[in-house]
Amino acid sequence: MRYIIFVVLFLLNIIHAAESHLDLSWAQWSIKNRSSRDVSCREGLEYGHDNICCLNCPAGTYAKKACLTASEKGECEPCEFDTYTEHGNGLQKCFSCNKCRIDQETTEKCTSTQNTQCKCKQGSFCLPDQACEVCKKCSRCKEDEETVKGCTDISNTVCEKRSSSGSSSGSSSGSSSGSSSGSSSGSSISVTFIIVPVIAMLAGILSFVYWTKTKPSKRAVTSRSPREMVKICMGDSEEVIEERQNAQNAKIDDSSQLQPFLEQNYVERESSRTLVPLNGEESLKKTFDFFEEMDVHYHNRFFRFIGLSDNSIKSTESLFPEDRVYELLKIWMEKEGLKADFNSLIEALIYLDQRMSAENIVTKAISDGYYKYEDE
């Protein structure tokens, strides 16, 4: 019985000691955790580490090791190549430098204290209050608009309708002058309409009387076919009259056949002059903007003619006409590869009876120094 009581008392002592140890550990952890939460470092000057505040490392460095004593600076290490920190910090490593996208150009290179600075290439823009995931192409003002503000790398082109004050003033002045002169000239016009027909009638009667009295009887022989010879005896020899009439008939009959021949010959002569690029593949890309000249109603026929699929054409229907032309020509160029040729596009326009557009595009391509005629 004594042994049992002894064992029970021994176990009770062990349990009590364990509870005391747990209570002490919990109190220590609680104190430590509360002190960690209560640490308040000066913003922009210090950073927290193990319940103390260390001084920030300067811009262009990072904290390789934290401090051991409060309000002191730890071991700061300079940023490696292609990394940076712009401000004082307690970072364990520097940030990696950004790379400008293909549609951007670098304005300032990355340094140990500054990230790479990029902007959209000329002819494109990104609004500063939006995420610049891709640069947008600058808009162009329409024919009835004028440019108020040019496109920059952070703003699009600003256009406004052209003023129509000139036409309105012209029409008002025209109407006023017309009304003032109308009353004064009305009487003279009415008199002219009466006198002119009377004079013409009298002249016709006198001519007819003179003709019948002074000329002998005349003989005219007319064949059933207009292509055959017509003889008229009016003082000249019959041979001379015959030759003149035959020449006139031949000229009239052949004119309708000569015109298509001349037009076809002109097309063949123009299309035989091959245009060659002055800057390789880049010359062809530069001319894509010129094809905005093309009539919008011919867009689908034109792109089908040069070999694009209906799916490719439909995929760009949501774009503006000028952007749509540019994108489809890029698709065509990628599809054709080395066979992509500026002359093929011009011949397609001529075939679709868009000769004026073709001539304007060729003129721009030559004047801007992208192409020249092979025989020049």
Short mmCIF file of C-alpha atoms in Angstrom, two decimals:
data_model
loop_
_atom_site.label_atom_id
_atom_site.label_comp_id
_atom_site.label_asym_id
_atom_site.label_seq_id
_atom_site.Cartn_x
_atom_site.Cartn_y
_atom_site.Cartn_z
CA MET A 1 0.00 0.00 0.00
CA ARG A 2 2.85 2.40 0.81
CA TYR A 3 4.42 1.71 -2.53
CA ILE A 4 1.22 2.58 -4.35
CA ILE A 5 0.87 5.87 -2.46
CA PHE A 6 4.52 6.71 -3.19
CA VAL A 7 4.08 6.06 -6.93
CA VAL A 8 0.95 8.20 -7.11
CA LEU A 9 2.65 11.11 -5.33
CA PHE A 10 5.66 10.79 -7.64
CA LEU A 11 3.46 10.95 -10.73
CA LEU A 12 1.61 13.97 -9.39
CA ASN A 13 4.89 15.83 -8.87
CA ILE A 14 5.99 15.06 -12.45
CA ILE A 15 2.69 16.33 -13.88
CA HIS A 16 2.87 19.54 -11.88
CA ALA A 17 6.44 20.23 -13.00
CA ALA A 18 5.44 19.70 -16.66
CA GLU A 19 2.53 22.12 -16.35
CA SER A 20 4.77 24.78 -14.82
CA HIS A 21 7.29 24.42 -17.67
CA LEU A 22 4.55 24.75 -20.34
CA ASP A 23 3.15 27.85 -18.68
CA LEU A 24 6.60 29.47 -18.65
CA SER A 25 7.29 28.64 -22.31
CA TRP A 26 3.91 30.02 -23.39
CA ALA A 27 4.50 33.23 -21.46
CA GLN A 28 7.95 33.70 -23.05
CA TRP A 29 6.56 33.10 -26.57
CA SER A 30 3.71 35.50 -25.96
CA ILE A 31 6.09 38.23 -24.77
CA LYS A 32 8.40 37.69 -27.76
CA ASN A 33 5.54 37.71 -30.25
CA ARG A 34 4.03 40.86 -28.74
CA SER A 35 7.35 42.67 -28.85
CA SER A 36 7.76 41.69 -32.52
CA ARG A 37 4.37 43.14 -33.33
CA ASP A 38 5.06 46.27 -31.33
CA VAL A 39 8.32 47.12 -33.23
CA SER A 40 7.72 50.27 -35.34
CA CYS A 41 10.53 51.31 -37.73
CA ARG A 42 10.80 54.71 -39.38
CA GLU A 43 9.28 54.52 -42.84
CA GLY A 44 11.75 55.20 -45.64
CA LEU A 45 14.72 55.11 -43.22
CA GLU A 46 14.64 51.69 -41.48
CA TYR A 47 13.42 48.13 -41.93
CA GLY A 48 12.51 45.53 -39.32
CA HIS A 49 14.59 42.42 -38.61
CA ASP A 50 14.39 40.12 -35.52
CA ASN A 51 12.52 42.69 -33.38
CA ILE A 52 14.98 45.50 -34.14
CA CYS A 53 15.12 48.26 -36.76
CA CYS A 54 18.07 48.44 -39.15
CA LEU A 55 18.98 51.45 -41.27
CA ASN A 56 18.13 51.12 -44.99
CA CYS A 57 20.82 50.38 -47.55
CA PRO A 58 21.15 53.21 -50.13
CA ALA A 59 19.68 53.07 -53.68
CA GLY A 60 21.75 50.89 -56.01
CA THR A 61 22.49 48.36 -53.20
CA TYR A 62 20.66 45.66 -51.22
CA ALA A 63 20.94 44.29 -47.65
CA LYS A 64 23.21 41.27 -47.91
CA LYS A 65 23.19 40.91 -44.09
CA ALA A 66 20.94 42.63 -41.55
CA CYS A 67 22.28 44.60 -38.60
CA LEU A 68 22.83 43.06 -35.17
CA THR A 69 22.21 46.25 -33.20
CA ALA A 70 19.18 48.50 -33.55
CA SER A 71 19.46 51.68 -35.65
CA GLU A 72 22.63 50.50 -37.35
CA LYS A 73 23.27 49.59 -40.97
CA GLY A 74 23.87 46.01 -41.94
CA GLU A 75 26.11 44.78 -44.76
CA CYS A 76 25.04 46.47 -48.02
CA GLU A 77 26.10 45.01 -51.39
CA PRO A 78 25.99 46.87 -54.79
CA CYS A 79 23.46 45.62 -57.34
CA GLU A 80 24.88 43.31 -60.00
CA PHE A 81 24.73 44.05 -63.75
CA ASP A 82 21.20 44.37 -65.20
CA THR A 83 19.66 44.81 -61.72
CA TYR A 84 18.69 47.92 -59.75
CA THR A 85 17.08 49.48 -56.65
CA GLU A 86 15.70 53.01 -56.97
CA HIS A 87 15.31 53.82 -53.25
CA GLY A 88 16.79 53.04 -49.85
CA ASN A 89 15.77 49.52 -48.86
CA GLY A 90 16.24 46.39 -46.79
CA LEU A 91 15.73 43.99 -49.74
CA GLN A 92 17.60 40.71 -49.89
CA LYS A 93 18.27 41.15 -53.64
CA CYS A 94 17.95 43.83 -56.37
CA PHE A 95 15.19 44.00 -59.00
CA SER A 96 15.86 42.78 -62.57
CA CYS A 97 15.89 45.48 -65.31
CA ASN A 98 13.02 45.56 -67.81
CA LYS A 99 13.48 44.96 -71.55
CA CYS A 100 11.71 47.20 -74.08
CA ARG A 101 9.23 45.40 -76.37
CA ILE A 102 9.64 45.14 -80.15
CA ASP A 103 7.08 47.94 -80.64
CA GLN A 104 9.00 50.24 -78.25
CA GLU A 105 12.34 52.03 -78.28
CA THR A 106 14.71 52.64 -75.36
CA THR A 107 14.94 56.22 -74.11
CA GLU A 108 17.19 55.55 -71.09
CA LYS A 109 19.24 52.45 -70.36
CA CYS A 110 19.01 50.61 -67.04
CA THR A 111 21.44 51.62 -64.26
CA SER A 112 21.97 50.41 -60.71
CA THR A 113 19.55 53.11 -59.46
CA GLN A 114 17.03 53.30 -62.35
CA ASN A 115 15.01 50.84 -64.40
CA THR A 116 15.00 50.86 -68.22
CA GLN A 117 12.88 53.69 -69.72
CA CYS A 118 10.86 52.80 -72.85
CA LYS A 119 8.40 54.60 -75.15
CA CYS A 120 6.30 53.63 -78.17
CA LYS A 121 7.99 53.89 -81.56
CA GLN A 122 7.11 56.74 -83.91
CA GLY A 123 3.63 56.33 -85.39
CA SER A 124 2.23 54.55 -82.31
CA PHE A 125 1.17 55.51 -78.78
CA CYS A 126 0.07 54.30 -75.32
CA LEU A 127 -2.16 56.33 -73.00
CA PRO A 128 -0.41 57.01 -69.66
CA ASP A 129 -3.49 56.12 -67.60
CA GLN A 130 -3.80 52.64 -69.17
CA ALA A 131 -1.69 49.49 -69.01
CA CYS A 132 0.59 49.61 -72.04
CA GLU A 133 0.49 45.97 -73.12
CA VAL A 134 0.91 46.92 -76.79
CA CYS A 135 1.41 50.24 -78.62
CA LYS A 136 -1.55 51.34 -80.74
CA LYS A 137 -1.17 52.74 -84.25
CA CYS A 138 -1.76 56.50 -84.54
CA SER A 139 -4.98 57.51 -86.32
CA ARG A 140 -5.03 59.56 -89.50
CA CYS A 141 -7.42 62.41 -90.12
CA LYS A 142 -9.98 61.90 -92.88
CA GLU A 143 -10.12 64.00 -96.04
CA ASP A 144 -12.81 66.26 -94.59
CA GLU A 145 -10.87 66.73 -91.33
CA GLU A 146 -7.78 68.63 -90.27
CA THR A 147 -5.15 67.80 -87.64
CA VAL A 148 -5.50 69.77 -84.41
CA LYS A 149 -2.75 67.94 -82.50
CA GLY A 150 -0.26 65.46 -83.85
CA CYS A 151 0.23 61.98 -82.45
CA THR A 152 2.84 61.48 -79.70
CA ASP A 153 4.07 58.42 -77.84
CA ILE A 154 1.45 59.04 -75.10
CA SER A 155 -1.48 60.52 -77.09
CA ASN A 156 -3.38 59.80 -80.31
CA THR A 157 -3.94 62.23 -83.19
CA VAL A 158 -6.67 64.83 -82.57
CA CYS A 159 -8.80 65.74 -85.61
CA GLU A 160 -11.72 68.06 -86.27
CA LYS A 161 -14.02 68.70 -89.21
CA ARG A 162 -12.82 71.34 -91.66
CA SER A 163 -14.70 74.66 -91.42
CA SER A 164 -17.27 75.24 -94.18
CA SER A 165 -17.42 79.06 -93.81
CA GLY A 166 -15.95 79.62 -97.29
CA SER A 167 -18.59 77.61 -99.06
CA SER A 168 -21.45 79.12 -97.08
CA SER A 169 -20.25 82.67 -97.70
CA GLY A 170 -19.70 81.84 -101.34
CA SER A 171 -23.19 80.50 -101.71
CA SER A 172 -24.74 83.47 -99.92
CA SER A 173 -22.81 85.99 -102.01
CA GLY A 174 -23.68 84.04 -105.13
CA SER A 175 -27.37 84.04 -104.30
CA SER A 176 -27.39 87.77 -103.51
CA SER A 177 -25.54 88.69 -106.68
CA GLY A 178 -27.78 86.39 -108.68
CA SER A 179 -30.92 87.96 -107.30
CA SER A 180 -29.64 91.48 -107.96
CA SER A 181 -28.56 90.76 -111.51
CA GLY A 182 -31.54 88.55 -112.32
CA SER A 183 -34.02 91.39 -112.47
CA SER A 184 -31.77 93.56 -114.62
CA SER A 185 -30.92 90.84 -117.15
CA GLY A 186 -34.38 89.24 -117.33
CA SER A 187 -35.67 91.59 -119.96
CA SER A 188 -32.58 91.23 -122.19
CA ILE A 189 -32.76 87.42 -122.03
CA SER A 190 -36.42 87.34 -123.07
CA VAL A 191 -35.70 89.62 -126.04
CA THR A 192 -32.77 87.42 -127.09
CA PHE A 193 -34.91 84.27 -127.04
CA ILE A 194 -37.35 85.93 -129.43
CA ILE A 195 -34.92 87.61 -131.86
CA VAL A 196 -32.40 84.78 -132.35
CA PRO A 197 -34.88 82.17 -133.68
CA VAL A 198 -36.42 84.74 -136.08
CA ILE A 199 -32.99 85.67 -137.48
CA ALA A 200 -32.07 81.99 -137.86
CA MET A 201 -35.32 81.26 -139.69
CA LEU A 202 -34.83 84.18 -142.13
CA ALA A 203 -31.25 83.11 -142.80
CA GLY A 204 -32.41 79.59 -143.59
CA ILE A 205 -35.08 80.77 -146.04
CA LEU A 206 -32.64 83.10 -147.86
CA SER A 207 -30.03 80.35 -148.13
CA PHE A 208 -32.52 77.90 -149.57
CA VAL A 209 -33.74 80.43 -152.20
CA TYR A 210 -30.16 81.32 -153.21
CA TRP A 211 -29.21 77.63 -153.43
CA THR A 212 -32.13 76.71 -155.74
CA LYS A 213 -31.57 79.66 -158.10
CA THR A 214 -27.78 79.66 -158.48
CA LYS A 215 -26.91 75.93 -158.52
CA PRO A 216 -27.75 73.44 -161.31
CA SER A 217 -29.46 70.18 -160.56
CA LYS A 218 -27.38 67.86 -158.43
CA ARG A 219 -27.16 64.14 -158.47
CA ALA A 220 -26.51 62.00 -155.45
CA VAL A 221 -25.98 58.30 -155.47
CA THR A 222 -26.26 56.55 -152.11
CA SER A 223 -25.55 52.87 -151.66
CA ARG A 224 -27.39 50.59 -149.29
CA SER A 225 -24.30 49.98 -147.16
CA PRO A 226 -22.63 52.89 -145.33
CA ARG A 227 -19.25 51.28 -145.87
CA GLU A 228 -19.56 51.53 -149.64
CA MET A 229 -18.51 54.51 -151.73
CA VAL A 230 -20.76 57.61 -151.92
CA LYS A 231 -20.46 59.87 -154.99
CA ILE A 232 -21.52 63.54 -154.81
CA CYS A 233 -21.23 65.91 -157.76
CA MET A 234 -20.79 69.44 -156.39
CA GLY A 235 -18.16 71.04 -158.61
CA ASP A 236 -15.15 68.86 -157.53
CA SER A 237 -14.14 65.86 -159.61
CA GLU A 238 -15.86 62.60 -158.76
CA GLU A 239 -12.52 60.92 -158.03
CA VAL A 240 -11.62 63.49 -155.35
CA ILE A 241 -15.05 63.23 -153.70
CA GLU A 242 -14.85 59.44 -153.79
CA GLU A 243 -11.47 59.36 -152.08
CA ARG A 244 -12.59 61.76 -149.35
CA GLN A 245 -15.76 59.83 -148.64
CA ASN A 246 -13.95 56.46 -148.48
CA ALA A 247 -11.38 57.90 -146.06
CA GLN A 248 -14.12 59.30 -143.83
CA ASN A 249 -16.05 56.00 -143.80
CA ALA A 250 -12.91 54.04 -142.97
CA LYS A 251 -12.08 56.45 -140.13
CA ILE A 252 -15.57 56.17 -138.62
CA ASP A 253 -15.74 52.36 -138.85
CA ASP A 254 -12.28 51.72 -137.43
CA SER A 255 -12.49 54.20 -134.50
CA SER A 256 -14.65 51.87 -132.38
CA GLN A 257 -12.17 49.02 -132.88
CA LEU A 258 -9.07 51.19 -132.39
CA GLN A 259 -10.00 52.47 -128.91
CA PRO A 260 -9.96 49.06 -127.11
CA PHE A 261 -6.71 48.26 -128.87
CA LEU A 262 -5.12 51.49 -127.66
CA GLU A 263 -6.32 50.91 -124.09
CA GLN A 264 -5.06 47.32 -124.07
CA ASN A 265 -1.73 48.42 -125.53
CA TYR A 266 -1.41 51.10 -122.82
CA VAL A 267 -2.08 48.56 -120.05
CA GLU A 268 0.43 46.11 -121.48
CA ARG A 269 3.02 48.84 -121.94
CA GLU A 270 2.60 50.12 -118.35
CA SER A 271 2.48 46.68 -116.72
CA SER A 272 5.63 45.60 -118.60
CA ARG A 273 7.65 48.21 -116.66
CA THR A 274 8.74 46.34 -113.56
CA LEU A 275 9.25 48.18 -110.28
CA VAL A 276 12.25 47.08 -108.20
CA PRO A 277 12.72 47.78 -104.46
CA LEU A 278 15.51 50.08 -103.29
CA ASN A 279 15.63 48.63 -99.76
CA GLY A 280 14.65 44.97 -100.14
CA GLU A 281 11.75 43.61 -98.09
CA GLU A 282 11.56 46.83 -96.06
CA SER A 283 10.49 48.76 -99.18
CA LEU A 284 7.44 46.52 -99.60
CA LYS A 285 6.38 47.00 -95.94
CA LYS A 286 6.72 50.78 -96.25
CA THR A 287 4.21 50.88 -99.13
CA PHE A 288 1.40 49.13 -97.19
CA ASP A 289 0.13 52.47 -95.88
CA PHE A 290 -0.27 53.73 -99.47
CA PHE A 291 -2.96 51.12 -100.19
CA GLU A 292 -5.42 53.12 -98.06
CA GLU A 293 -5.91 54.88 -101.42
CA MET A 294 -7.94 51.87 -102.60
CA ASP A 295 -11.75 52.12 -102.73
CA VAL A 296 -13.14 50.45 -99.60
CA HIS A 297 -15.84 48.70 -101.66
CA TYR A 298 -13.10 46.77 -103.49
CA HIS A 299 -11.28 45.56 -100.36
CA ASN A 300 -12.74 42.02 -100.19
CA ARG A 301 -12.41 41.43 -103.97
CA PHE A 302 -8.83 42.69 -103.92
CA PHE A 303 -7.69 40.48 -101.04
CA ARG A 304 -9.43 37.41 -102.48
CA PHE A 305 -7.73 38.13 -105.80
CA ILE A 306 -4.23 38.15 -104.21
CA GLY A 307 -4.95 34.80 -102.52
CA LEU A 308 -6.16 35.49 -98.96
CA SER A 309 -8.82 33.20 -97.46
CA ASP A 310 -12.27 34.38 -96.39
CA ASN A 311 -11.39 33.53 -92.77
CA SER A 312 -8.40 35.87 -92.86
CA ILE A 313 -10.49 38.63 -94.40
CA LYS A 314 -13.33 38.24 -91.89
CA SER A 315 -10.93 38.20 -88.93
CA THR A 316 -10.10 41.89 -89.57
CA GLU A 317 -13.64 43.22 -90.08
CA SER A 318 -13.66 44.97 -86.67
CA LEU A 319 -10.63 47.15 -87.55
CA PHE A 320 -10.69 50.58 -89.15
CA PRO A 321 -10.32 50.42 -92.97
CA GLU A 322 -6.72 51.69 -93.02
CA ASP A 323 -5.68 49.33 -90.19
CA ARG A 324 -7.53 46.46 -91.88
CA VAL A 325 -5.66 47.00 -95.18
CA TYR A 326 -2.32 47.11 -93.38
CA GLU A 327 -2.97 43.93 -91.35
CA LEU A 328 -4.24 41.94 -94.36
CA LEU A 329 -1.21 42.97 -96.44
CA LYS A 330 1.03 41.74 -93.60
CA ILE A 331 -0.82 38.39 -93.65
CA TRP A 332 -0.41 38.25 -97.43
CA MET A 333 3.33 39.00 -97.15
CA GLU A 334 3.84 36.24 -94.55
CA LYS A 335 1.86 33.81 -96.72
CA GLU A 336 3.76 34.60 -99.92
CA GLY A 337 7.20 34.76 -98.30
CA LEU A 338 9.92 35.43 -100.86
CA LYS A 339 7.31 35.54 -103.65
CA ALA A 340 5.63 38.65 -102.19
CA ASP A 341 5.99 41.34 -104.87
CA PHE A 342 4.79 44.96 -105.09
CA ASN A 343 4.16 44.55 -108.82
CA SER A 344 1.59 41.80 -108.12
CA LEU A 345 -0.44 44.17 -105.93
CA ILE A 346 -0.42 46.90 -108.60
CA GLU A 347 -1.47 44.42 -111.32
CA ALA A 348 -4.35 43.26 -109.11
CA LEU A 349 -5.61 46.84 -108.77
CA ILE A 350 -5.43 47.36 -112.56
CA TYR A 351 -7.30 44.10 -113.15
CA LEU A 352 -10.08 45.28 -110.77
CA ASP A 353 -10.33 48.57 -112.75
CA GLN A 354 -8.71 50.59 -109.94
CA ARG A 355 -6.16 52.22 -112.27
CA MET A 356 -6.21 55.63 -110.56
CA SER A 357 -5.45 54.09 -107.17
CA ALA A 358 -2.68 51.99 -108.72
CA GLU A 359 -1.07 55.03 -110.36
CA ASN A 360 -1.24 57.07 -107.14
CA ILE A 361 0.34 54.24 -105.11
CA VAL A 362 3.15 53.78 -107.66
CA THR A 363 3.79 57.54 -107.70
CA LYS A 364 4.08 57.64 -103.89
CA ALA A 365 6.34 54.57 -103.79
CA ILE A 366 8.72 56.15 -106.31
CA SER A 367 8.66 59.68 -104.84
CA ASP A 368 9.35 58.36 -101.31
CA GLY A 369 12.35 56.42 -102.57
CA TYR A 370 11.05 52.89 -101.95
CA TYR A 371 10.90 51.71 -105.59
CA LYS A 372 12.13 52.64 -109.07
CA TYR A 373 11.49 51.34 -112.57
CA GLU A 374 13.89 48.58 -113.60
CA ASP A 375 14.62 50.21 -116.95
CA GLU A 376 15.62 53.57 -115.41
#
